[in-house]
mmCIF file of C-alpha atoms in Angstrom:
data_model
loop_
_atom_site.group_PDB
_atom_site.id
_atom_site.type_symbol
_atom_site.label_atom_id
_atom_site.label_comp_id
_atom_site.label_asym_id
_atom_site.label_seq_id
_atom_site.Cartn_x
_atom_site.Cartn_y
_atom_site.Cartn_z
ATOM 1 C CA MET N 174 -14.679 -175.895 31.172
ATOM 2 C CA PRO N 175 -15.199 -171.970 30.203
ATOM 3 C CA ARG N 176 -11.981 -170.081 31.305
ATOM 4 C CA THR N 177 -13.816 -167.884 33.799
ATOM 5 C CA ALA N 178 -14.468 -170.699 35.754
ATOM 6 C CA LYS N 179 -10.706 -170.888 36.374
ATOM 7 C CA VAL N 180 -10.674 -167.422 37.644
ATOM 8 C CA PRO N 181 -10.370 -167.066 41.410
ATOM 9 C CA ARG N 182 -12.837 -164.571 42.864
ATOM 10 C CA GLU N 183 -10.216 -162.626 44.555
ATOM 11 C CA LEU N 184 -8.491 -162.209 41.656
ATOM 12 C CA ALA N 185 -11.147 -161.496 38.890
ATOM 13 C CA PHE N 186 -11.626 -157.502 38.938
ATOM 14 C CA LEU N 187 -8.538 -155.671 40.162
ATOM 15 C CA PRO N 188 -4.508 -155.832 40.158
ATOM 16 C CA PHE N 189 -2.960 -158.372 42.093
ATOM 17 C CA LEU N 190 0.899 -159.441 43.022
ATOM 18 C CA GLY N 191 1.592 -162.557 41.229
ATOM 19 C CA SER N 192 4.295 -163.672 44.186
ATOM 20 C CA ARG N 193 0.921 -163.196 46.514
ATOM 21 C CA ALA N 194 -1.357 -165.280 44.208
ATOM 22 C CA ILE N 195 1.116 -167.942 43.870
ATOM 23 C CA ALA N 196 2.346 -167.866 48.089
ATOM 24 C CA ASP N 197 -1.655 -167.979 48.540
ATOM 25 C CA GLY N 198 -2.112 -170.984 46.392
ATOM 26 C CA LEU N 199 -4.751 -169.027 44.140
ATOM 27 C CA LEU N 200 -2.287 -169.339 40.911
ATOM 28 C CA THR N 201 0.827 -171.325 39.587
ATOM 29 C CA ARG N 202 3.851 -169.352 38.053
ATOM 30 C CA ARG N 203 2.483 -171.393 35.028
ATOM 31 C CA MET N 204 -1.150 -170.178 35.224
ATOM 32 C CA LEU N 205 0.084 -166.775 35.229
ATOM 33 C CA GLU N 206 2.103 -167.046 32.190
ATOM 34 C CA GLY N 207 -1.083 -167.887 30.383
ATOM 35 C CA GLN N 208 -3.304 -165.891 28.347
ATOM 36 C CA ALA N 209 -5.882 -165.537 31.041
ATOM 37 C CA TRP N 210 -3.795 -162.923 32.841
ATOM 38 C CA HIS N 211 -2.213 -159.547 31.392
ATOM 39 C CA ARG N 212 1.103 -158.298 33.107
ATOM 40 C CA LEU N 213 1.040 -154.718 34.388
ATOM 41 C CA LEU N 214 4.116 -154.156 36.246
ATOM 42 C CA PRO N 215 6.798 -156.374 37.625
ATOM 43 C CA ASP N 216 4.856 -159.021 39.320
ATOM 44 C CA VAL N 217 1.494 -157.408 39.183
ATOM 45 C CA TYR N 218 -1.460 -158.702 36.973
ATOM 46 C CA VAL N 219 -4.609 -157.977 36.137
ATOM 47 C CA HIS N 220 -7.394 -160.910 34.722
ATOM 48 C CA ALA N 221 -7.201 -160.327 30.949
ATOM 49 C CA ASP N 222 -11.094 -159.442 30.883
ATOM 50 C CA GLY N 223 -10.351 -156.587 33.140
ATOM 51 C CA TYR N 224 -7.825 -154.951 31.263
ATOM 52 C CA GLN N 225 -8.430 -151.865 30.150
ATOM 53 C CA PRO N 226 -5.067 -149.927 28.548
ATOM 54 C CA ASP N 227 -6.612 -146.284 29.153
ATOM 55 C CA ASP N 228 -8.307 -147.065 32.806
ATOM 56 C CA HIS N 229 -6.030 -144.494 34.902
ATOM 57 C CA ARG N 230 -7.787 -146.258 38.115
ATOM 58 C CA MET N 231 -6.836 -149.454 37.171
ATOM 59 C CA TRP N 232 -3.100 -148.295 36.507
ATOM 60 C CA CYS N 233 -3.366 -146.530 40.004
ATOM 61 C CA ASP N 234 -4.859 -149.899 41.655
ATOM 62 C CA ALA N 235 -1.698 -151.306 40.132
ATOM 63 C CA VAL N 236 0.854 -149.192 41.091
ATOM 64 C CA ALA N 237 -0.373 -148.869 44.560
ATOM 65 C CA LEU N 238 0.619 -152.322 45.043
ATOM 66 C CA THR N 239 3.958 -151.771 44.548
ATOM 67 C CA LEU N 240 4.573 -148.434 46.792
ATOM 68 C CA PRO N 241 6.659 -148.625 50.186
ATOM 69 C CA PRO N 242 5.928 -147.021 53.187
ATOM 70 C CA CYS N 243 5.464 -143.203 53.269
ATOM 71 C CA ALA N 244 4.637 -143.116 49.552
ATOM 72 C CA ALA N 245 1.641 -141.954 47.822
ATOM 73 C CA ILE N 246 -0.084 -141.467 44.500
ATOM 74 C CA CYS N 247 -0.323 -137.831 44.005
ATOM 75 C CA GLY N 248 -0.431 -135.213 41.686
ATOM 76 C CA ARG N 249 -2.773 -135.217 39.004
ATOM 77 C CA SER N 250 -3.130 -139.054 39.351
ATOM 78 C CA ALA N 251 -4.586 -137.972 42.950
ATOM 79 C CA ALA N 252 -6.706 -134.968 41.620
ATOM 80 C CA TYR N 253 -7.910 -138.162 39.465
ATOM 81 C CA LEU N 254 -9.127 -140.089 42.643
ATOM 82 C CA TRP N 255 -10.792 -136.919 43.690
ATOM 83 C CA GLY N 256 -12.860 -136.864 41.370
ATOM 84 C CA VAL N 257 -11.274 -134.370 39.081
ATOM 85 C CA ASN N 258 -9.687 -135.594 35.716
ATOM 86 C CA LEU N 259 -6.829 -133.548 34.435
ATOM 87 C CA LEU N 260 -5.453 -136.250 32.720
ATOM 88 C CA ASP N 261 -4.508 -136.971 29.036
ATOM 89 C CA ARG N 262 -4.989 -139.981 27.894
ATOM 90 C CA GLN N 263 -2.392 -142.963 28.923
ATOM 91 C CA SER N 264 -1.173 -140.331 31.359
ATOM 92 C CA PRO N 265 1.196 -142.352 34.152
ATOM 93 C CA VAL N 266 0.478 -142.570 37.570
ATOM 94 C CA ALA N 267 1.885 -139.594 39.398
ATOM 95 C CA VAL N 268 3.732 -140.933 42.749
ATOM 96 C CA VAL N 269 5.893 -139.220 45.271
ATOM 97 C CA LEU N 270 8.015 -141.514 46.958
ATOM 98 C CA PRO N 271 10.727 -141.632 49.955
ATOM 99 C CA GLY N 272 14.292 -140.200 48.926
ATOM 100 C CA ASN N 273 16.155 -143.314 49.786
ATOM 101 C CA TYR N 274 13.745 -145.413 47.445
ATOM 102 C CA ARG N 275 14.925 -146.072 44.065
ATOM 103 C CA PRO N 276 12.653 -148.575 42.138
ATOM 104 C CA ARG N 277 13.027 -149.675 38.714
ATOM 105 C CA GLY N 278 11.426 -146.940 35.787
ATOM 106 C CA HIS N 279 7.835 -148.103 34.082
ATOM 107 C CA GLN N 280 6.608 -145.754 31.966
ATOM 108 C CA ARG N 281 3.222 -145.693 33.439
ATOM 109 C CA VAL N 282 4.839 -144.197 36.369
ATOM 110 C CA ALA N 283 5.784 -141.037 36.983
ATOM 111 C CA ALA N 284 8.067 -140.355 40.395
ATOM 112 C CA SER N 285 8.944 -137.685 42.661
ATOM 113 C CA TYR N 286 10.936 -137.863 45.292
ATOM 114 C CA GLN N 287 10.279 -135.807 48.649
ATOM 115 C CA ARG N 288 9.135 -136.313 52.610
ATOM 116 C CA LEU N 289 5.859 -135.874 53.265
ATOM 117 C CA THR N 290 4.324 -135.882 57.001
ATOM 118 C CA GLY N 291 1.887 -138.430 58.096
ATOM 119 C CA ASP N 292 -0.958 -135.683 57.363
ATOM 120 C CA ASP N 293 -0.053 -135.303 53.726
ATOM 121 C CA ILE N 294 -1.418 -138.921 52.933
ATOM 122 C CA THR N 295 -4.702 -140.476 53.553
ATOM 123 C CA ARG N 296 -6.249 -143.550 51.949
ATOM 124 C CA PHE N 297 -9.064 -143.627 49.413
ATOM 125 C CA ALA N 298 -10.803 -147.091 48.344
ATOM 126 C CA ASN N 299 -7.712 -148.525 50.100
ATOM 127 C CA LEU N 300 -4.882 -146.615 47.928
ATOM 128 C CA PRO N 301 -2.283 -143.835 49.459
ATOM 129 C CA VAL N 302 -3.035 -140.868 48.213
ATOM 130 C CA THR N 303 -2.230 -137.455 48.831
ATOM 131 C CA THR N 304 -4.714 -135.443 50.947
ATOM 132 C CA PRO N 305 -6.907 -132.790 48.550
ATOM 133 C CA ALA N 306 -5.012 -129.951 50.053
ATOM 134 C CA ARG N 307 -1.690 -131.455 49.433
ATOM 135 C CA THR N 308 -2.785 -132.396 46.047
ATOM 136 C CA ALA N 309 -3.795 -128.930 45.566
ATOM 137 C CA PHE N 310 -0.511 -127.463 47.203
ATOM 138 C CA ASP N 311 1.569 -129.610 44.570
ATOM 139 C CA LEU N 312 -0.838 -129.109 41.330
ATOM 140 C CA GLY N 313 -0.603 -125.327 42.054
ATOM 141 C CA ARG N 314 2.844 -124.691 42.461
ATOM 142 C CA LEU N 315 4.348 -127.387 39.906
ATOM 143 C CA LEU N 316 2.046 -127.329 36.701
ATOM 144 C CA PRO N 317 2.390 -124.513 34.540
ATOM 145 C CA ARG N 318 0.596 -121.556 35.263
ATOM 146 C CA VAL N 319 -2.715 -121.855 33.599
ATOM 147 C CA GLU N 320 -2.934 -125.440 33.976
ATOM 148 C CA ALA N 321 -2.085 -125.059 38.009
ATOM 149 C CA VAL N 322 -5.375 -122.649 38.349
ATOM 150 C CA VAL N 323 -7.259 -124.922 36.368
ATOM 151 C CA ALA N 324 -6.349 -127.716 38.949
ATOM 152 C CA VAL N 325 -6.642 -125.624 41.888
ATOM 153 C CA ASP N 326 -10.380 -124.200 40.528
ATOM 154 C CA ALA N 327 -11.294 -127.537 39.802
ATOM 155 C CA LEU N 328 -10.152 -129.002 43.766
ATOM 156 C CA LEU N 329 -12.331 -125.610 45.324
ATOM 157 C CA ALA N 330 -14.953 -126.201 43.063
ATOM 158 C CA ARG N 331 -15.697 -129.745 43.984
ATOM 159 C CA ARG N 332 -15.364 -128.508 47.914
ATOM 160 C CA LEU N 333 -12.393 -131.012 48.119
ATOM 161 C CA VAL N 334 -10.148 -127.765 49.935
ATOM 162 C CA ARG N 335 -11.177 -124.321 50.348
ATOM 163 C CA VAL N 336 -8.763 -121.180 49.248
ATOM 164 C CA ASP N 337 -8.339 -120.452 53.090
ATOM 165 C CA THR N 338 -7.439 -123.598 53.754
ATOM 166 C CA LEU N 339 -4.970 -124.032 51.381
ATOM 167 C CA ALA N 340 -3.033 -120.437 51.997
ATOM 168 C CA GLY N 341 -2.700 -121.536 55.751
ATOM 169 C CA TYR N 342 -0.920 -124.730 54.352
ATOM 170 C CA LEU N 343 1.259 -122.880 52.312
ATOM 171 C CA ALA N 344 1.957 -120.396 55.214
ATOM 172 C CA ALA N 345 2.633 -123.447 57.480
ATOM 173 C CA HIS N 346 4.947 -125.321 54.760
ATOM 174 C CA PRO N 347 8.819 -124.357 54.595
ATOM 175 C CA PRO N 348 10.455 -123.031 51.282
ATOM 176 C CA CYS N 349 10.096 -125.069 48.546
ATOM 177 C CA PRO N 350 9.763 -125.046 44.692
ATOM 178 C CA GLY N 351 7.152 -123.144 43.206
ATOM 179 C CA ILE N 352 5.781 -121.346 46.104
ATOM 180 C CA ARG N 353 5.817 -117.920 44.590
ATOM 181 C CA GLN N 354 3.401 -119.441 41.676
ATOM 182 C CA LEU N 355 1.436 -120.874 44.126
ATOM 183 C CA ARG N 356 0.497 -117.337 45.590
ATOM 184 C CA GLN N 357 -0.007 -116.202 42.380
ATOM 185 C CA VAL N 358 -2.341 -119.284 41.720
ATOM 186 C CA LEU N 359 -4.149 -118.508 44.808
ATOM 187 C CA ALA N 360 -4.719 -114.871 44.051
ATOM 188 C CA LEU N 361 -6.579 -116.208 40.742
ATOM 189 C CA ALA N 362 -8.266 -118.928 42.209
ATOM 190 C CA GLU N 363 -12.464 -119.241 41.762
ATOM 191 C CA PRO N 364 -14.285 -121.560 43.595
ATOM 192 C CA HIS N 365 -17.223 -121.130 41.488
ATOM 193 C CA SER N 366 -15.259 -121.952 38.574
ATOM 194 C CA GLY N 367 -17.403 -124.225 36.586
ATOM 195 C CA SER N 368 -15.471 -126.309 34.411
ATOM 196 C CA PRO N 369 -11.857 -126.066 33.242
ATOM 197 C CA MET N 370 -12.459 -124.269 30.027
ATOM 198 C CA GLU N 371 -14.368 -121.412 31.879
ATOM 199 C CA THR N 372 -11.276 -120.913 34.212
ATOM 200 C CA ARG N 373 -9.153 -120.837 30.846
ATOM 201 C CA LEU N 374 -11.475 -118.315 29.539
ATOM 202 C CA ARG N 375 -11.621 -116.148 32.502
ATOM 203 C CA LEU N 376 -7.847 -116.578 32.591
ATOM 204 C CA VAL N 377 -7.744 -114.923 28.803
ATOM 205 C CA LEU N 378 -9.769 -112.117 30.206
ATOM 206 C CA ILE N 379 -7.134 -111.453 32.707
ATOM 207 C CA ASP N 380 -4.234 -111.818 30.967
ATOM 208 C CA GLY N 381 -5.627 -109.426 28.404
ATOM 209 C CA GLY N 382 -5.784 -106.639 31.019
ATOM 210 C CA LEU N 383 -9.736 -106.896 31.066
ATOM 211 C CA PRO N 384 -11.724 -106.565 34.595
ATOM 212 C CA THR N 385 -11.796 -109.610 36.644
ATOM 213 C CA PRO N 386 -15.329 -111.330 35.708
ATOM 214 C CA VAL N 387 -17.801 -112.686 38.215
ATOM 215 C CA ALA N 388 -18.240 -116.672 38.008
ATOM 216 C CA GLN N 389 -21.407 -117.975 37.321
ATOM 217 C CA HIS N 390 -23.361 -114.753 38.027
ATOM 218 C CA GLU N 391 -27.382 -115.191 38.059
ATOM 219 C CA VAL N 392 -29.273 -112.692 36.255
ATOM 220 C CA HIS N 393 -32.963 -111.863 37.621
ATOM 221 C CA ASP N 394 -35.282 -109.749 35.937
ATOM 222 C CA HIS N 395 -36.916 -106.293 37.307
ATOM 223 C CA ARG N 396 -39.248 -108.087 39.466
ATOM 224 C CA GLY N 397 -36.604 -110.299 40.613
ATOM 225 C CA ARG N 398 -37.516 -113.606 39.117
ATOM 226 C CA PHE N 399 -34.379 -115.727 38.117
ATOM 227 C CA VAL N 400 -33.586 -115.467 34.666
ATOM 228 C CA GLY N 401 -30.116 -117.643 34.279
ATOM 229 C CA ARG N 402 -27.013 -118.133 35.351
ATOM 230 C CA VAL N 403 -24.239 -117.329 32.889
ATOM 231 C CA ASP N 404 -20.611 -118.680 33.376
ATOM 232 C CA LEU N 405 -18.592 -115.279 33.217
ATOM 233 C CA ALA N 406 -20.167 -111.735 33.816
ATOM 234 C CA TYR N 407 -19.533 -108.053 33.778
ATOM 235 C CA PRO N 408 -22.918 -107.068 36.121
ATOM 236 C CA ARG N 409 -21.744 -103.430 35.732
ATOM 237 C CA TRP N 410 -22.183 -103.383 32.425
ATOM 238 C CA ARG N 411 -25.050 -106.548 31.747
ATOM 239 C CA ILE N 412 -21.910 -108.379 29.515
ATOM 240 C CA ALA N 413 -22.260 -112.325 29.815
ATOM 241 C CA ILE N 414 -19.559 -114.337 28.570
ATOM 242 C CA GLU N 415 -20.037 -118.043 28.263
ATOM 243 C CA TYR N 416 -18.198 -120.662 27.407
ATOM 244 C CA GLU N 417 -20.060 -123.384 24.567
ATOM 245 C CA GLY N 418 -18.929 -127.055 24.906
ATOM 246 C CA ASP N 419 -20.027 -129.585 22.974
ATOM 247 C CA HIS N 420 -22.793 -130.545 24.983
ATOM 248 C CA HIS N 421 -24.565 -127.267 24.082
ATOM 249 C CA ARG N 422 -24.956 -129.038 20.548
ATOM 250 C CA GLU N 423 -27.309 -131.662 21.830
ATOM 251 C CA ARG N 424 -30.760 -130.616 20.561
ATOM 252 C CA THR N 425 -32.326 -130.442 23.940
ATOM 253 C CA GLN N 426 -29.775 -128.232 25.425
ATOM 254 C CA PHE N 427 -29.742 -125.819 22.071
ATOM 255 C CA ARG N 428 -33.377 -125.223 22.899
ATOM 256 C CA ARG N 429 -32.804 -124.289 26.661
ATOM 257 C CA ASP N 430 -30.056 -122.386 25.556
ATOM 258 C CA VAL N 431 -31.742 -120.171 23.089
ATOM 259 C CA ALA N 432 -34.829 -119.581 25.236
ATOM 260 C CA ARG N 433 -32.272 -118.697 28.378
ATOM 261 C CA LEU N 434 -30.392 -116.119 25.520
ATOM 262 C CA ASN N 435 -33.601 -114.599 24.744
ATOM 263 C CA ASP N 436 -34.562 -114.252 28.491
ATOM 264 C CA LEU N 437 -31.387 -112.394 28.716
ATOM 265 C CA ARG N 438 -31.524 -110.222 26.145
ATOM 266 C CA ALA N 439 -34.703 -108.959 27.229
ATOM 267 C CA CYS N 440 -33.391 -107.712 30.372
ATOM 268 C CA GLY N 441 -30.909 -106.032 28.551
ATOM 269 C CA TRP N 442 -28.047 -107.870 28.549
ATOM 270 C CA LEU N 443 -25.243 -108.452 25.933
ATOM 271 C CA VAL N 444 -24.396 -112.344 25.399
ATOM 272 C CA LEU N 445 -20.910 -113.258 23.833
ATOM 273 C CA ARG N 446 -20.430 -116.883 23.517
ATOM 274 C CA PHE N 447 -16.780 -118.452 22.711
ATOM 275 C CA THR N 448 -15.366 -121.932 22.132
ATOM 276 C CA ALA N 449 -12.844 -124.069 22.802
ATOM 277 C CA ASP N 450 -10.852 -122.807 19.384
ATOM 278 C CA ASP N 451 -11.240 -119.263 20.401
ATOM 279 C CA VAL N 452 -9.908 -120.245 24.264
ATOM 280 C CA LEU N 453 -7.259 -122.128 22.942
ATOM 281 C CA ARG N 454 -6.297 -120.509 19.549
ATOM 282 C CA HIS N 455 -7.620 -117.147 19.542
ATOM 283 C CA PRO N 456 -7.616 -115.350 22.793
ATOM 284 C CA ASP N 457 -6.434 -111.955 21.240
ATOM 285 C CA ARG N 458 -9.866 -112.291 19.279
ATOM 286 C CA ILE N 459 -11.880 -112.665 22.676
ATOM 287 C CA ILE N 460 -9.875 -109.892 24.392
ATOM 288 C CA ALA N 461 -10.738 -107.478 21.260
ATOM 289 C CA LEU N 462 -14.419 -108.484 21.143
ATOM 290 C CA VAL N 463 -14.880 -108.332 25.087
ATOM 291 C CA ARG N 464 -12.932 -104.577 25.454
ATOM 292 C CA GLN N 465 -14.839 -103.657 22.414
ATOM 293 C CA ALA N 466 -18.258 -104.491 24.375
ATOM 294 C CA ILE N 467 -17.241 -103.030 27.341
ATOM 295 C CA ALA N 468 -16.147 -99.588 25.471
ATOM 296 C CA GLU N 469 -19.592 -99.717 23.825
ATOM 297 C CA ARG N 470 -21.727 -100.118 27.305
ATOM 298 C CA ARG N 471 -19.536 -97.436 28.359
ATOM 299 C CA ARG N 472 -20.451 -94.952 26.015
ATOM 300 C CA ALA N 473 -23.822 -96.046 26.351
ATOM 301 C CA ALA N 474 -24.481 -95.337 29.843
ATOM 302 C CA GLN N 475 -22.271 -92.186 29.407
ATOM 303 C CA ALA N 476 -25.220 -90.770 26.627
ATOM 304 C CA THR N 477 -28.015 -92.123 29.282
ATOM 305 C CA ASP N 478 -26.373 -90.115 31.975
ATOM 306 C CA SER N 479 -25.471 -86.899 29.547
ATOM 307 C CA PRO N 480 -28.100 -84.316 30.070
ATOM 308 C CA SER N 481 -30.142 -83.807 27.056
#
């Protein structure tokens, strides 16, 4: 008989507690020790066909089975469940636990200890998870500054939380580590950011002493016809700054980009395009090129305004 015929339907897809499966008469201890099952955590198993070592959702499902009351999935893992992927490959599941609870450590679990109110925890697909506001609050104050802005921007862009809501949460919250950084993050937050790399590019410009650019700016021609939306812009000088991800290498997208670039140039816009290598490894080059472009546009505007 095929192995799949022996798999109880209740255990075919999601992680489960081995002790509960045994108590319910679905499996025996000897069966759990067979090759049909994969042990994820102490007393937590998944069917071998459903085991995906890099599937963070599977690990969230597994870890949730071990959490005590008043605990929740938090941080980057909570953001992932809310649809914002900030994870590295094989990232552990971030959880917040009551201070009096000390479980056995595991490499796939990153535990922190603090008290959450009932309003800080909700359920997502039957998993205990910090609310979007609490998730943004934690990520904005505890991650390194750039990553904190990236995380908050991403949650804002998906309309999971609003800046004013997060500011109100911050104002009502007792003092705790990272509050000063969170205030700075909120001042930099951009609800219209198109991607994490666009946020990083925007911060390169701001940290380089350049004016804050407008995110997702819509360009129209002299007749009011929509020409395109650019990642970042200085409308005053008609300078567009674009982040070029790998998807721009696809043939269809490349053709669209060329047509849009030509339309923007026809409207008098200067378009500067940067890659991940520029943003992550050569920020000084970006700052120099943008500063030069602004200076050239200023000189051109002054020459136009000067009497002949």
